[in-house]
Amino acid sequence: MLRSSVDPGTAEFQANREGMLARLTEIAAEHAKAVAGGGAKYLARHRERGKLTARERVELLLDPDSPFLELSPLAAWGTDFAVGASLVTGIGVVEGVECLVNANDPTVKGGAINPWGMRKGFRAADIAAQNRLPTINLVESGGADLPTQKEIFIPGGRTFRDLTRSSAAKIPTIALVFGNSTAGGAYLPGMSDHVVMVRERAKVFLGGPPLVKMATGEDADDESLGGAEMHARVSGLADHLAEDERDAIRLGRRVVARLNWRKHGPAPATDYAEPVHDPEELLGIVPTDLKVPFDPREVIARIIDGSDFDEVKPLYGTSLVTGWAQLHGYPIGILANASGVLFSEEAQKATQFIQLANQTDTPLLFLHNTTGYMVGKEYEQGGIIKHGAMMINAVSNSRVPHLSVLVGASYGAGHYGMCGRAYDPRFLFAWPSAKSAVMGPAQLAGVLSIVMRQGAERRGQPYNEEHDAAMRAMVEGQVEAESLPMFLSGMLYDDGIIDPRDTRTVLGLSLSAIHSGPVEGTTAFGVFRM
Ligand code: COA
């Protein structure tokens, strides 16, 4: 069992805790924007029409009191589009089945899909495919966001491709249509296995009345072109005709109940213990200044079952902690950075550990706090590139599910080796304390300054120190802002920023979703450069 040396009584712990709480308050304000959707005016209009909001639809769909793991809630943060990108996505339990749920937010630009909502939808589809989760689309959308159509029309076709590929993989897809679903949007029900439409509300047509008039001169009304009743009785596009929104949700739940769904992954142990150390203390462990190291075992001790950890190679490559544990009853291997820098020993240790996990079909959790692989003559000559490449090879070709949590820094190729976004972890979450970039802001500005100074010398020009100071300050500020979790979450580089205290719960929900699919390791890695 891991022992803890955290002392909540120290000034340092309190300062860390206050720093973390301040960041959580800032993030909560941004989450509130996503929940507010299109704002009071559009919400009131939506209600006057007797409609439920996107989140109310999700809540009614899920089993009572069951959790919803919302994904990418801050998508589009820092862009011209509304925070959340007019789409709610997440994993929830319907009739005991974990499903990927997408809900258009009709209060934001009529639920039109903008470039960020499109990418958020792609990410949700990837999660459904990788983890074998049935998809339920709660549809009410004005289709493509017309002013940005050039960014979405061509790549957006993937949405419908993903639906039918999911069906081909025997992962069910369900569309509950609450309102508009026209033009390309008509293929949402069109490509789904099961379709429910709400009477007098659903409108599903390739072209609405004005477009039909323009194209063929025919006069037609909404109902005869694409009403729910027409689709249920005449075209056959609707399998079920719902009386109202609640009835549609009831019918959707019945569809899931009849899927005869079975998970393919092994079931978790049911007799697991909670961590011995208090998760509340996770708020005070990561220093506000990420240059100050912290022991990741203090984090591990507060997220794993019984704080029970079997460390592997504790005496070798000590700036990376590796070991076996259980989380909400699921076996897991953990790789956690201890002092920031990855040396050759750590890279080799990680490679061996990833291979071991693949031998035993054990999922892996990466806890990031790394400034990258060590640089310098001694380390280059010692083969740091080769060894970093070994670790990146192992992480790329490993087939057991990976989970990543950015706890502190995640810089340079260290982000890659620790299974950063491009390495397809099944889920990647960030703590408010996380920072990620090609390197630290000060280092990046310093490198740029050296390169520019050398350039001026080569050209025989004088170097303007005043400009240099201004440039460094500007670049440092920009990179600092771009390294922060809200910015990265806005760009969909993570699946959400989480409260450190929720880490165990979020990882437990993720592992449970992951086990909808099989969990199998590989022995087929690329050529390891020795
Ligand atoms: N692209 C960009 N903005 C859109 C949009 C779209 N596809 N659809 C709606 N909006 C905007 C509206 O301009 C309006 O913006 P504003 O309030 O800032 O003026 C806002 O969303 C709400 O639209 P509104 O028409 O007032 O809402 P509604 O609930 O009465 O109707 C729709 C919603 C979706 C039925 C209706 O807006 C519509 O038919 N949109 C076009 C649908 C279409 O043909 N899309 C092409 C698909 S490829």
Coordinates of C-alpha atoms and ligand atoms in Angstrom, one line a residue:
M1 CA 0.0 0.0 0.0
L2 CA 1.3 3.4 -0.9
R3 CA 2.2 5.6 2.0
S4 CA 1.7 9.4 1.8
S5 CA 3.9 12.2 3.0
V6 CA 1.4 14.9 2.0
D7 CA 0.8 17.3 4.8
P8 CA -2.3 19.5 4.3
G9 CA -1.2 21.7 7.1
T10 CA 1.8 23.2 5.3
A11 CA 1.7 26.6 3.7
E12 CA 2.9 25.1 0.4
F13 CA 0.0 22.6 0.3
Q14 CA -2.5 25.4 1.0
A15 CA -1.0 27.6 -1.7
N16 CA -1.2 24.8 -4.3
R17 CA -4.8 24.1 -3.2
E18 CA -5.9 27.7 -3.5
G19 CA -4.2 28.0 -6.9
M20 CA -6.0 24.8 -8.1
L21 CA -9.4 26.0 -6.7
A22 CA -9.0 29.4 -8.4
R23 CA -8.4 27.6 -11.8
L24 CA -11.4 25.4 -11.2
T25 CA -13.5 28.5 -10.6
E26 CA -12.4 29.9 -13.9
I27 CA -13.1 26.6 -15.7
A28 CA -16.5 26.3 -14.1
A29 CA -17.4 29.7 -15.6
E30 CA -16.5 28.4 -19.0
H31 CA -18.5 25.2 -18.5
A32 CA -21.5 27.4 -17.5
K33 CA -21.3 29.0 -20.9
A34 CA -21.6 25.7 -22.6
V35 CA -24.6 24.8 -20.5
A36 CA -26.2 28.2 -21.2
G37 CA -26.1 27.4 -25.0
G38 CA -27.6 30.1 -27.1
G39 CA -28.5 32.2 -24.1
A40 CA -31.7 33.4 -22.4
K41 CA -33.5 34.7 -25.5
Y42 CA -33.1 31.6 -27.6
L43 CA -33.8 29.4 -24.6
A44 CA -37.0 31.2 -23.8
R45 CA -38.1 30.8 -27.5
H46 CA -37.3 27.2 -27.4
R47 CA -39.3 26.6 -24.3
E48 CA -42.3 28.6 -25.6
R49 CA -42.3 26.1 -28.5
G50 CA -42.8 23.4 -25.8
K51 CA -39.4 21.8 -26.5
L52 CA -36.8 20.3 -24.1
T53 CA -33.2 21.5 -24.2
A54 CA -30.4 19.3 -25.5
R55 CA -29.2 18.5 -21.9
E56 CA -32.8 17.8 -20.7
R57 CA -33.2 15.3 -23.6
V58 CA -29.9 13.6 -22.6
E59 CA -30.9 13.5 -18.9
L60 CA -34.3 11.9 -19.7
L61 CA -32.7 9.4 -22.0
L62 CA -30.3 8.1 -19.4
D63 CA -31.1 5.7 -16.6
P64 CA -32.3 7.6 -13.5
D65 CA -29.4 8.9 -11.3
S66 CA -26.8 7.3 -13.6
P67 CA -23.7 9.4 -14.5
F68 CA -23.0 11.2 -17.8
L69 CA -19.4 11.5 -18.8
E70 CA -19.6 14.7 -20.9
L71 CA -16.9 15.0 -23.5
S72 CA -15.3 18.0 -25.1
P73 CA -17.6 20.5 -23.2
L74 CA -15.3 23.4 -24.0
A75 CA -15.0 22.7 -27.8
A76 CA -14.6 26.0 -29.7
W77 CA -13.4 27.8 -26.6
G78 CA -11.4 30.9 -27.8
T79 CA -13.0 30.8 -31.2
D80 CA -15.8 32.9 -32.8
F81 CA -18.2 30.1 -32.1
A82 CA -20.2 29.4 -28.9
V83 CA -18.4 27.4 -26.2
G84 CA -19.5 23.8 -26.6
A85 CA -19.9 24.2 -30.4
S86 CA -23.7 23.7 -30.4
L87 CA -23.4 20.0 -29.6
V88 CA -23.5 18.0 -26.4
T89 CA -21.5 14.7 -26.5
G90 CA -20.8 12.1 -23.9
I91 CA -21.2 8.6 -22.6
G92 CA -24.2 7.6 -20.5
V93 CA -26.1 4.5 -19.5
V94 CA -29.4 3.7 -21.3
E95 CA -31.3 0.6 -20.1
G96 CA -28.0 -0.6 -18.6
V97 CA -26.1 -0.1 -21.8
E98 CA -23.2 2.4 -22.1
C99 CA -24.0 4.5 -25.2
L100 CA -22.3 7.4 -26.9
V101 CA -24.9 10.2 -26.9
N102 CA -24.8 13.3 -29.2
A103 CA -27.4 16.0 -28.9
N104 CA -27.6 19.1 -31.1
D105 CA -28.2 22.3 -29.2
P106 CA -31.0 24.0 -31.2
T107 CA -30.6 27.2 -29.1
V108 CA -27.3 27.9 -30.7
K109 CA -27.7 29.0 -34.3
G110 CA -30.6 26.6 -34.8
G111 CA -28.3 23.7 -33.9
A112 CA -26.3 24.3 -37.1
I113 CA -23.0 22.4 -37.3
N114 CA -20.0 24.7 -37.3
P115 CA -16.4 23.5 -37.9
W116 CA -15.8 22.8 -34.2
G117 CA -19.1 21.0 -33.7
M118 CA -18.1 18.9 -36.7
R119 CA -14.8 18.0 -35.2
K120 CA -16.4 17.3 -31.8
G121 CA -18.8 14.9 -33.6
F122 CA -15.9 13.2 -35.3
R123 CA -14.2 12.7 -31.9
A124 CA -17.4 11.2 -30.5
A125 CA -17.6 8.9 -33.5
D126 CA -14.0 7.8 -32.9
I127 CA -14.8 7.1 -29.3
A128 CA -17.8 5.0 -30.2
A129 CA -15.9 3.0 -32.8
Q130 CA -12.8 2.4 -30.7
N131 CA -14.7 1.4 -27.6
R132 CA -17.6 -0.3 -29.3
L133 CA -20.4 2.0 -28.0
P134 CA -23.8 2.2 -29.5
T135 CA -24.5 5.7 -30.7
I136 CA -27.7 7.7 -30.0
N137 CA -28.1 10.9 -31.9
L138 CA -30.7 13.4 -30.5
V139 CA -31.3 15.4 -33.7
E140 CA -32.5 19.0 -34.2
S141 CA -30.2 20.9 -36.4
G142 CA -30.2 23.6 -39.1
G143 CA -27.5 21.4 -40.9
A144 CA -24.3 23.0 -42.0
D145 CA -23.4 26.4 -40.6
L146 CA -23.8 28.1 -43.9
P147 CA -21.2 31.0 -43.5
T148 CA -18.5 28.4 -42.8
Q149 CA -19.7 25.7 -45.3
K150 CA -16.4 25.6 -47.0
E151 CA -14.8 24.1 -43.9
I152 CA -17.4 21.6 -43.2
F153 CA -19.1 20.5 -46.4
I154 CA -16.4 18.2 -47.7
P155 CA -14.9 16.7 -44.5
G156 CA -18.4 16.6 -42.9
G157 CA -19.4 13.7 -45.1
R158 CA -17.5 11.6 -42.6
T159 CA -20.4 11.9 -40.2
F160 CA -22.6 9.6 -42.3
R161 CA -19.8 7.3 -43.3
D162 CA -19.0 6.7 -39.6
L163 CA -22.6 5.9 -38.9
T164 CA -22.9 3.2 -41.5
R165 CA -19.4 1.8 -40.7
S166 CA -20.5 1.6 -37.1
S167 CA -23.5 -0.4 -38.2
A168 CA -21.3 -2.7 -40.3
A169 CA -19.2 -3.4 -37.2
K170 CA -22.4 -4.4 -35.5
I171 CA -22.3 -1.4 -33.2
P172 CA -25.9 0.0 -33.3
T173 CA -26.8 3.5 -34.3
I174 CA -30.1 5.2 -33.2
A175 CA -31.5 8.6 -34.3
L176 CA -34.3 10.3 -32.3
V177 CA -35.4 13.2 -34.5
F178 CA -36.9 16.1 -32.5
G179 CA -36.9 18.8 -35.1
N180 CA -35.2 19.9 -38.2
S181 CA -32.9 17.4 -40.0
T182 CA -32.7 18.6 -43.5
A183 CA -30.3 18.4 -46.5
G184 CA -27.2 16.5 -45.4
G185 CA -28.8 16.2 -42.0
A186 CA -31.4 13.9 -43.5
Y187 CA -28.7 11.2 -43.7
L188 CA -28.5 11.2 -39.9
P189 CA -31.7 9.2 -39.7
G190 CA -31.0 7.9 -43.2
M191 CA -27.8 6.1 -42.1
S192 CA -29.0 5.0 -38.7
D193 CA -30.2 1.4 -37.8
H194 CA -33.2 2.7 -35.7
V195 CA -35.1 5.9 -36.2
V196 CA -37.7 7.6 -34.0
M197 CA -39.5 10.8 -35.1
V198 CA -41.6 13.2 -33.2
R199 CA -45.1 13.9 -34.6
E200 CA -45.5 17.4 -36.1
R201 CA -42.0 18.3 -35.0
A202 CA -39.5 16.2 -37.0
K203 CA -38.8 17.6 -40.4
V204 CA -36.6 15.3 -42.5
F205 CA -36.2 16.2 -46.2
L206 CA -33.3 16.6 -48.7
G207 CA -34.8 19.9 -49.7
G208 CA -37.4 22.1 -48.0
P209 CA -40.4 23.6 -49.7
P210 CA -38.5 26.7 -51.1
L211 CA -35.7 24.5 -52.5
V212 CA -38.2 22.1 -54.2
K213 CA -40.0 25.1 -55.7
M214 CA -36.8 26.4 -57.1
A215 CA -35.6 23.0 -58.4
T216 CA -38.7 21.5 -59.9
G217 CA -41.5 24.1 -59.5
E218 CA -43.5 21.7 -57.3
D219 CA -45.5 23.2 -54.5
A220 CA -45.2 21.2 -51.3
D221 CA -45.6 21.7 -47.6
D222 CA -43.2 20.6 -44.7
E223 CA -45.4 17.7 -43.6
S224 CA -45.9 16.0 -47.0
L225 CA -42.2 16.5 -47.8
G226 CA -40.7 15.3 -44.5
G227 CA -43.1 15.1 -41.6
A228 CA -42.8 12.4 -39.0
E229 CA -46.2 10.9 -39.9
M230 CA -45.4 10.8 -43.6
H231 CA -42.0 9.0 -42.8
A232 CA -43.7 6.6 -40.5
R233 CA -46.6 5.7 -42.8
V234 CA -45.4 6.4 -46.4
S235 CA -41.6 6.6 -46.9
G236 CA -40.6 4.1 -44.2
L237 CA -37.7 6.3 -43.0
A238 CA -39.1 6.4 -39.5
D239 CA -39.5 3.1 -37.6
H240 CA -41.4 4.6 -34.7
L241 CA -43.8 7.6 -34.6
A242 CA -43.5 9.4 -31.2
E243 CA -46.4 11.5 -29.8
D244 CA -44.0 14.0 -28.3
E245 CA -40.4 14.4 -27.2
R246 CA -40.8 12.4 -24.0
D247 CA -42.4 9.6 -26.0
A248 CA -39.5 9.7 -28.4
I249 CA -37.1 9.3 -25.6
R250 CA -39.2 6.4 -24.2
L251 CA -39.2 4.7 -27.6
G252 CA -35.4 5.2 -27.9
R253 CA -34.9 3.5 -24.5
R254 CA -37.0 0.6 -25.7
V255 CA -34.9 0.2 -28.8
V256 CA -31.7 0.0 -26.6
A257 CA -33.4 -2.4 -24.2
R258 CA -33.9 -4.8 -27.2
L259 CA -30.4 -4.6 -28.6
N260 CA -29.4 -7.7 -26.7
W261 CA -26.2 -5.9 -25.9
R262 CA -23.2 -7.7 -24.4
K263 CA -19.9 -6.2 -23.5
H264 CA -16.8 -8.0 -25.0
G265 CA -14.2 -6.9 -22.4
P266 CA -13.7 -8.8 -19.1
A267 CA -15.9 -7.7 -16.2
P268 CA -14.3 -5.8 -13.3
A269 CA -13.7 -7.2 -9.8
T270 CA -16.6 -6.2 -7.7
D271 CA -14.9 -6.3 -4.2
Y272 CA -12.5 -3.5 -4.7
A273 CA -11.6 -1.0 -2.0
E274 CA -11.6 2.8 -2.2
P275 CA -8.2 4.6 -2.0
V276 CA -6.9 4.8 1.5
H277 CA -5.7 8.4 1.0
D278 CA -8.2 11.3 0.7
P279 CA -8.8 12.3 -3.0
E280 CA -9.6 15.8 -1.7
E281 CA -5.9 16.2 -1.2
L282 CA -5.3 15.9 -4.9
L283 CA -6.0 19.7 -5.0
G284 CA -2.8 20.5 -3.1
I285 CA -0.3 18.1 -4.7
V286 CA 0.6 19.8 -8.0
P287 CA 2.7 23.0 -7.3
T288 CA 1.4 26.2 -9.0
D289 CA 4.9 26.4 -10.4
L290 CA 5.4 23.3 -12.5
K291 CA 9.2 23.6 -12.2
V292 CA 8.8 22.3 -8.7
P293 CA 8.8 18.5 -8.8
F294 CA 6.2 16.4 -7.0
D295 CA 5.9 12.7 -6.4
P296 CA 3.3 11.2 -8.7
R297 CA 2.8 8.3 -6.2
E298 CA 0.8 10.8 -4.2
V299 CA -1.6 11.1 -7.1
I300 CA -1.6 7.4 -7.8
A301 CA -2.3 6.7 -4.1
R302 CA -5.6 8.7 -4.4
I303 CA -7.0 7.2 -7.6
I304 CA -6.4 3.4 -7.4
D305 CA -8.2 0.8 -5.5
G306 CA -7.0 0.5 -1.9
S307 CA -4.0 2.7 -2.8
D308 CA -2.5 -0.7 -3.6
F309 CA 0.4 -0.4 -6.0
D310 CA 3.1 -2.9 -7.2
E311 CA 5.9 -0.8 -8.5
V312 CA 8.1 -2.3 -11.3
K313 CA 11.8 -1.3 -11.5
P314 CA 11.5 1.2 -8.7
L315 CA 15.3 1.5 -8.5
Y316 CA 15.9 2.0 -12.3
G317 CA 15.0 5.1 -14.4
T318 CA 13.6 6.7 -11.3
S319 CA 12.1 9.8 -13.0
L320 CA 9.4 7.5 -14.4
V321 CA 7.2 5.5 -12.1
T322 CA 5.8 2.2 -13.5
G323 CA 3.6 -0.3 -11.8
W324 CA 0.4 -2.4 -11.5
A325 CA -2.8 -1.4 -9.8
Q326 CA -6.5 -1.8 -10.0
L327 CA -9.0 1.0 -10.6
H328 CA -12.7 0.5 -10.0
G329 CA -12.0 -3.2 -10.2
Y330 CA -10.2 -3.0 -13.6
P331 CA -6.5 -4.1 -13.7
I332 CA -4.3 -1.3 -15.0
G333 CA -0.6 -0.5 -15.6
I334 CA 0.5 3.0 -14.7
L335 CA 3.3 5.1 -16.2
A336 CA 3.8 8.4 -14.3
N337 CA 6.6 11.0 -14.7
A338 CA 8.4 11.8 -11.5
S339 CA 10.8 14.5 -12.1
G340 CA 9.9 15.9 -15.5
V341 CA 12.8 14.8 -17.7
L342 CA 12.9 11.5 -19.5
F343 CA 16.3 9.9 -19.8
S344 CA 17.4 6.8 -21.8
E345 CA 16.8 4.6 -18.8
E346 CA 13.2 5.8 -18.4
A347 CA 12.5 5.4 -22.1
Q348 CA 13.7 1.8 -22.0
K349 CA 11.9 1.1 -18.8
A350 CA 8.7 2.4 -20.3
T351 CA 9.2 0.3 -23.4
Q352 CA 9.6 -2.9 -21.4
F353 CA 6.6 -2.0 -19.2
I354 CA 4.3 -1.3 -22.3
Q355 CA 5.3 -4.7 -23.7
L356 CA 4.5 -6.4 -20.4
A357 CA 1.0 -4.8 -20.3
N358 CA 0.5 -6.1 -23.8
Q359 CA 1.5 -9.6 -22.7
T360 CA -1.2 -9.6 -20.0
D361 CA -3.9 -7.6 -21.9
T362 CA -3.7 -4.9 -19.2
P363 CA -4.9 -1.3 -20.0
L364 CA -2.4 1.5 -19.4
L365 CA -2.7 4.8 -17.7
F366 CA -0.2 7.6 -18.5
L367 CA 0.0 10.4 -15.9
H368 CA 1.9 13.3 -17.7
N369 CA 4.3 15.7 -16.0
T370 CA 7.2 15.8 -18.4
T371 CA 9.4 18.5 -20.0
G372 CA 10.5 16.0 -22.6
Y373 CA 13.6 13.8 -23.3
M374 CA 16.9 14.9 -22.0
V375 CA 19.1 17.0 -24.3
G376 CA 22.9 17.6 -24.3
K377 CA 26.1 16.0 -25.6
E378 CA 26.2 13.2 -23.0
Y379 CA 22.7 12.2 -23.7
E380 CA 22.8 12.4 -27.4
Q381 CA 25.9 10.2 -27.4
G382 CA 24.2 7.9 -25.0
G383 CA 21.4 7.4 -27.6
I384 CA 18.5 9.4 -26.2
I385 CA 16.9 9.6 -29.7
K386 CA 17.1 5.8 -30.1
H387 CA 15.7 5.2 -26.7
G388 CA 12.9 7.8 -27.0
A389 CA 12.1 6.2 -30.4
M390 CA 11.8 2.8 -28.7
M391 CA 9.3 4.3 -26.2
I392 CA 7.3 6.0 -29.0
N393 CA 7.4 2.7 -31.0
A394 CA 6.0 0.8 -28.0
V395 CA 3.3 3.3 -27.3
S396 CA 2.3 3.6 -31.0
N397 CA 2.0 -0.1 -31.6
S398 CA 0.7 -1.2 -28.2
R399 CA -2.9 -2.5 -28.6
V400 CA -4.2 -2.4 -25.1
P401 CA -6.4 0.6 -24.3
H402 CA -4.5 3.7 -23.2
L403 CA -5.8 6.5 -20.9
S404 CA -3.9 9.7 -20.6
V405 CA -4.2 12.4 -17.9
L406 CA -2.2 15.6 -18.3
V407 CA -1.6 16.4 -14.6
G408 CA 1.2 18.9 -15.1
A409 CA 3.6 19.6 -17.9
S410 CA 3.4 17.7 -21.2
Y411 CA 6.1 19.1 -23.4
G412 CA 8.0 18.1 -26.5
A413 CA 8.4 14.5 -27.6
G414 CA 7.7 13.6 -24.0
H415 CA 4.0 14.3 -24.8
Y416 CA 4.3 11.7 -27.6
G417 CA 6.1 9.1 -25.6
M418 CA 3.5 9.4 -22.8
C419 CA 0.7 8.8 -25.3
G420 CA -0.3 12.3 -26.3
R421 CA -3.3 13.1 -28.4
A422 CA -1.8 11.9 -31.7
Y423 CA -1.1 8.5 -30.2
D424 CA -4.8 7.7 -29.9
P425 CA -5.3 7.2 -26.2
R426 CA -8.9 6.0 -25.8
F427 CA -9.5 9.0 -23.6
L428 CA -7.3 12.0 -22.7
F429 CA -8.2 14.4 -19.9
A430 CA -6.4 17.4 -18.5
W431 CA -6.2 18.8 -14.9
P432 CA -6.5 22.6 -14.6
S433 CA -2.8 22.6 -13.8
A434 CA -1.8 21.0 -17.2
K435 CA 0.3 22.7 -19.8
S436 CA 1.3 21.4 -23.2
A437 CA 3.4 22.8 -26.0
V438 CA 6.5 22.0 -28.0
M439 CA 8.5 23.3 -25.1
G440 CA 8.1 25.7 -22.1
P441 CA 7.2 29.3 -23.1
A442 CA 10.4 30.9 -21.7
Q443 CA 12.6 28.2 -23.4
L444 CA 10.8 28.7 -26.7
A445 CA 11.2 32.5 -26.6
G446 CA 14.8 32.0 -25.6
V447 CA 15.5 29.6 -28.5
L448 CA 13.9 32.0 -30.9
S449 CA 16.0 34.9 -29.6
I450 CA 19.3 32.9 -30.0
V451 CA 18.4 31.9 -33.5
M452 CA 17.5 35.5 -34.4
R453 CA 20.7 36.9 -32.8
Q454 CA 22.8 34.4 -34.8
G455 CA 21.0 35.4 -38.0
A456 CA 21.8 39.0 -37.4
E457 CA 25.4 38.2 -36.7
R458 CA 25.7 36.2 -39.9
R459 CA 24.3 39.1 -41.9
G460 CA 26.7 41.5 -40.1
Q461 CA 23.7 43.5 -38.7
P462 CA 23.5 44.9 -35.2
Y463 CA 21.0 43.1 -32.9
N464 CA 18.4 45.3 -31.4
E465 CA 18.2 44.3 -27.7
E466 CA 15.1 46.3 -27.1
H467 CA 13.2 44.6 -29.9
D468 CA 14.6 41.3 -28.6
A469 CA 13.2 41.8 -25.1
A470 CA 9.8 42.9 -26.6
M471 CA 9.7 39.9 -28.9
R472 CA 10.6 37.5 -26.1
A473 CA 7.8 38.9 -23.9
M474 CA 5.3 38.7 -26.7
V475 CA 6.2 35.1 -27.7
E476 CA 6.3 34.0 -24.2
G477 CA 2.9 35.4 -23.5
Q478 CA 1.4 33.9 -26.6
V479 CA 2.9 30.4 -26.0
E480 CA 1.9 30.5 -22.3
A481 CA -1.7 31.3 -23.4
E482 CA -1.7 28.6 -26.0
S483 CA -0.3 26.0 -23.6
L484 CA -3.2 26.3 -21.1
P485 CA -5.9 23.6 -20.8
M486 CA -8.9 25.8 -21.9
F487 CA -7.1 26.7 -25.1
L488 CA -6.2 23.1 -25.8
S489 CA -9.6 21.8 -24.8
G490 CA -11.2 24.4 -27.2
M491 CA -9.1 22.9 -30.0
L492 CA -10.3 19.4 -29.0
Y493 CA -6.8 18.3 -28.0
D494 CA -8.3 16.7 -24.9
D495 CA -11.7 15.2 -24.1
G496 CA -12.2 17.6 -21.2
I497 CA -10.7 19.4 -18.2
I498 CA -11.5 17.6 -15.0
D499 CA -11.5 18.4 -11.3
P500 CA -8.5 16.4 -9.9
R501 CA -10.9 15.0 -7.2
D502 CA -13.0 13.5 -10.0
T503 CA -10.0 11.6 -11.6
R504 CA -10.8 8.2 -10.2
T505 CA -14.5 8.5 -11.2
V506 CA -13.7 9.8 -14.7
L507 CA -11.1 7.0 -15.2
G508 CA -13.5 4.4 -13.8
L509 CA -16.3 5.5 -16.2
S510 CA -13.8 5.5 -19.1
L511 CA -12.5 2.0 -18.2
S512 CA -16.1 0.7 -18.0
A513 CA -16.9 2.2 -21.5
I514 CA -13.6 0.8 -22.9
H515 CA -14.6 -2.7 -21.7
S516 CA -17.6 -2.6 -24.1
G517 CA -15.0 -3.8 -26.6
P518 CA -12.4 -6.5 -26.3
V519 CA -9.1 -5.8 -24.4
E520 CA -6.3 -7.5 -26.2
G521 CA -2.6 -6.7 -26.3
T522 CA -0.1 -7.3 -29.2
T523 CA 3.3 -8.8 -29.7
A524 CA 3.7 -7.0 -33.0
F525 CA 5.8 -3.9 -32.4
G526 CA 7.9 -2.0 -35.0
V527 CA 11.7 -2.7 -35.3
F528 CA 13.2 -1.5 -32.0
R529 CA 16.4 0.4 -32.7
M530 CA 18.8 -1.1 -30.1
Ligands
COA1 N1 -26.2 28.2 -40.7 C1 -26.0 29.3 -40.0 N2 -26.8 29.9 -39.2 C2 -28.0 29.3 -39.1 C3 -28.4 28.1 -39.8 C4 -27.4 27.6 -40.6 N3 -27.6 26.5 -41.3 N4 -29.6 27.8 -39.5 C5 -30.1 28.7 -38.6 N5 -29.1 29.6 -38.4 C6 -29.2 30.8 -37.5 C7 -30.2 31.8 -37.9 O1 -29.6 32.7 -38.9 C8 -30.5 32.5 -36.6 O2 -29.4 33.4 -36.3 P1 -29.8 34.8 -35.6 O3 -30.7 34.5 -34.4 O4 -28.4 35.3 -35.1 O5 -30.4 35.7 -36.6 C9 -30.4 31.4 -35.6 O6 -29.6 30.4 -36.2 C10 -31.8 30.8 -35.3 O7 -32.4 30.5 -36.5 P2 -34.0 30.7 -36.7 O8 -34.4 30.5 -38.1 O9 -34.5 32.0 -36.0 O10 -34.5 29.5 -35.7 P3 -35.7 28.5 -35.9 O11 -35.6 27.7 -34.7 O12 -37.0 29.3 -36.1 O13 -35.4 27.6 -37.2 C11 -34.2 26.2 -38.6 C12 -34.3 26.8 -37.2 C13 -32.9 25.3 -38.5 C14 -35.4 25.4 -38.9 C15 -34.0 27.3 -39.6 O14 -33.1 28.3 -39.2 C16 -33.5 26.9 -41.0 O15 -34.3 26.4 -41.8 N6 -32.2 27.0 -41.3 C17 -31.6 26.6 -42.5 C18 -31.7 25.1 -42.7 C19 -30.9 24.6 -43.9 O16 -31.5 24.6 -45.0 N7 -29.6 24.3 -43.8 C20 -28.8 23.9 -44.8 C21 -28.4 22.5 -44.5 S1 -27.1 21.9 -45.6

